[in-house]
């Protein structure tokens, strides 16, 4: 038993080291996109803090979701935050599973580049939206009479640029349309829908997204319109971003990182180069080939180039 555990631990360590080496090379090539994505998270936080200075508390607007869903109350506002943290942590850990599990479909660096692209585009649209029109916040700390409903005028620019985390994020007002919680939740669910492998987890993810939407409205953190707009906006953003960006490397067929082209142009050049070698009677390394799709959707297996009759 001890020998078996030691053997498996040795395999796991080798797998982690190999994956770390591959991911490090990817990070060197894509670190600018990763850093830019995280910097924009700060910019989004500064924008949300800035609109808080413009917020004017007032009567809660008429809302269909408020009429249909009972109010949870101030003592249960943690429920929606707990569900969101569960979604966030679960997705975060899943993106790092290639370091541990033998079967893997993507590279962690590539998946986070894609996720950050979704977030940046969605949050950019959100910033333009909540600065266009400021609605009176429905949350308890944003209502008339609350000391947190309005921020005093800042003494300088530095005060605006410093985000009071996490209190400044939790008790923000004015950044309503559309829900930031739903942006993250839907981006994570849509990403797993495309790159995940477990059907039951996909169905569970969509169920959690619906429950999260209802909890946000029931907690009076957002109006129903904030959640509804997030649902169709994020789906459209993910759709169009996927159209513009190249497909991620699929590792389920054992393909190597260096063997997959990064764009359609590179793919065409790679295919032409290989065909040129075949016409000249030169052999092509089978490791440089990967299954290609026919019109009927079936894959052609790698062939032994040395047996081609010139």
Coordinates of C-alpha atoms in Angstrom, one line a residue, residues 92-227:
X92 CA -11.1 28.8 -10.2
X93 CA -10.0 25.4 -8.9
X94 CA -11.4 23.7 -12.1
X95 CA -9.2 25.9 -14.3
X96 CA -6.1 24.5 -12.5
X97 CA -7.1 20.8 -12.8
X98 CA -4.7 20.2 -15.7
X99 CA -1.9 20.4 -13.1
X100 CA -3.3 17.4 -11.2
X101 CA -5.4 15.2 -13.5
X102 CA -4.1 13.1 -16.3
X103 CA -7.0 13.8 -18.7
X104 CA -7.1 17.5 -19.6
X105 CA -8.7 19.5 -22.4
X106 CA -7.1 23.0 -22.2
X107 CA -4.2 24.9 -20.8
X108 CA -4.8 27.1 -17.7
X109 CA -3.1 30.2 -19.2
X110 CA -5.2 30.0 -22.3
X111 CA -8.5 29.5 -20.5
X112 CA -7.8 32.5 -18.3
X113 CA -6.9 34.7 -21.3
X114 CA -10.3 33.8 -22.8
X115 CA -12.2 34.4 -19.5
X116 CA -10.5 37.7 -18.9
X117 CA -11.4 38.8 -22.5
X118 CA -15.1 38.0 -21.8
X119 CA -14.9 39.9 -18.5
X120 CA -13.2 43.0 -20.0
X121 CA -15.7 43.4 -22.8
X122 CA -18.7 42.8 -20.5
X123 CA -17.4 45.2 -17.8
X124 CA -16.6 47.9 -20.4
X125 CA -20.3 47.8 -21.5
X126 CA -21.3 47.8 -17.9
X127 CA -19.3 51.0 -17.1
X128 CA -20.8 52.8 -20.1
X129 CA -24.3 51.7 -19.0
X130 CA -24.3 52.7 -15.3
X131 CA -22.6 56.0 -16.0
X132 CA -25.3 56.8 -18.6
X133 CA -28.1 56.6 -16.1
X134 CA -27.9 56.4 -12.3
X135 CA -30.9 54.7 -10.7
X136 CA -31.7 55.0 -7.0
X137 CA -30.2 51.9 -5.4
X138 CA -32.6 49.3 -4.0
X139 CA -30.1 47.8 -1.6
X140 CA -30.6 48.6 2.1
X141 CA -27.5 50.7 2.5
X142 CA -28.4 52.7 -0.6
X143 CA -31.8 53.9 0.5
X144 CA -32.7 57.3 1.9
X145 CA -31.5 57.8 5.5
X146 CA -28.5 55.5 5.2
X147 CA -25.1 57.0 5.9
X148 CA -23.6 54.8 3.1
X149 CA -26.1 55.9 0.4
X150 CA -23.9 58.9 -0.6
X151 CA -20.1 59.4 -0.4
X152 CA -18.7 62.8 0.7
X153 CA -16.9 64.7 -1.9
X154 CA -13.3 63.4 -2.2
X155 CA -10.4 65.5 -1.0
X156 CA -8.4 64.6 -4.1
X157 CA -8.0 62.2 -7.0
X158 CA -6.1 59.8 -4.9
X159 CA -9.1 59.2 -2.6
X160 CA -11.1 58.1 -5.7
X161 CA -8.4 55.8 -7.0
X162 CA -8.0 53.9 -3.7
X163 CA -10.6 51.2 -3.5
X164 CA -11.7 50.3 0.1
X165 CA -11.7 46.6 -0.4
X166 CA -13.9 44.7 0.4
X167 CA -16.1 47.2 2.2
X168 CA -16.1 49.6 -0.7
X169 CA -17.1 46.8 -3.1
X170 CA -19.8 45.3 -0.9
X171 CA -21.4 48.7 0.1
X172 CA -21.3 50.3 -3.3
X173 CA -24.3 52.2 -4.8
X174 CA -25.2 53.4 -8.3
X175 CA -23.5 50.7 -10.4
X176 CA -26.7 48.8 -11.1
X177 CA -27.2 48.1 -14.8
X178 CA -26.0 45.5 -15.3
X179 CA -25.2 43.1 -12.4
X180 CA -21.5 42.4 -12.0
X181 CA -22.2 39.2 -10.0
X182 CA -24.1 37.9 -13.0
X183 CA -21.3 38.8 -15.4
X184 CA -18.9 36.6 -13.5
X185 CA -21.4 33.8 -12.9
X186 CA -22.5 33.6 -16.5
X187 CA -18.9 33.9 -17.9
X188 CA -17.9 31.0 -15.7
X189 CA -20.9 28.9 -16.6
X190 CA -20.6 29.5 -20.3
X191 CA -16.9 28.7 -20.2
X192 CA -17.5 25.4 -18.5
X193 CA -20.3 24.7 -20.9
X194 CA -17.8 24.9 -23.8
X195 CA -14.7 23.5 -22.3
X196 CA -16.0 21.3 -19.5
X197 CA -16.6 17.6 -19.8
X198 CA -19.2 16.7 -17.2
X199 CA -22.8 17.0 -18.4
X200 CA -24.2 16.9 -14.9
X201 CA -22.0 19.8 -13.8
X202 CA -23.0 21.8 -16.8
X203 CA -26.7 21.4 -15.9
X204 CA -25.9 22.1 -12.2
X205 CA -24.0 25.3 -13.3
X206 CA -27.0 26.7 -15.2
X207 CA -29.3 25.8 -12.3
X208 CA -26.9 27.8 -10.0
X209 CA -27.0 30.7 -12.4
X210 CA -30.8 30.8 -12.2
X211 CA -30.8 30.5 -8.4
X212 CA -28.2 33.3 -8.2
X213 CA -30.4 35.6 -10.3
X214 CA -33.4 35.0 -8.1
X215 CA -31.3 35.5 -4.9
X216 CA -29.9 38.8 -6.2
X217 CA -33.4 40.2 -6.8
X218 CA -34.7 38.8 -3.5
X219 CA -31.8 40.3 -1.6
X220 CA -32.7 43.7 -3.3
X221 CA -29.2 44.1 -4.4
X222 CA -30.3 44.8 -8.0
X223 CA -33.4 45.5 -9.9
X224 CA -34.8 42.8 -12.2
X225 CA -33.7 44.7 -15.3
X226 CA -30.0 44.5 -14.1
X227 CA -30.2 40.7 -14.0

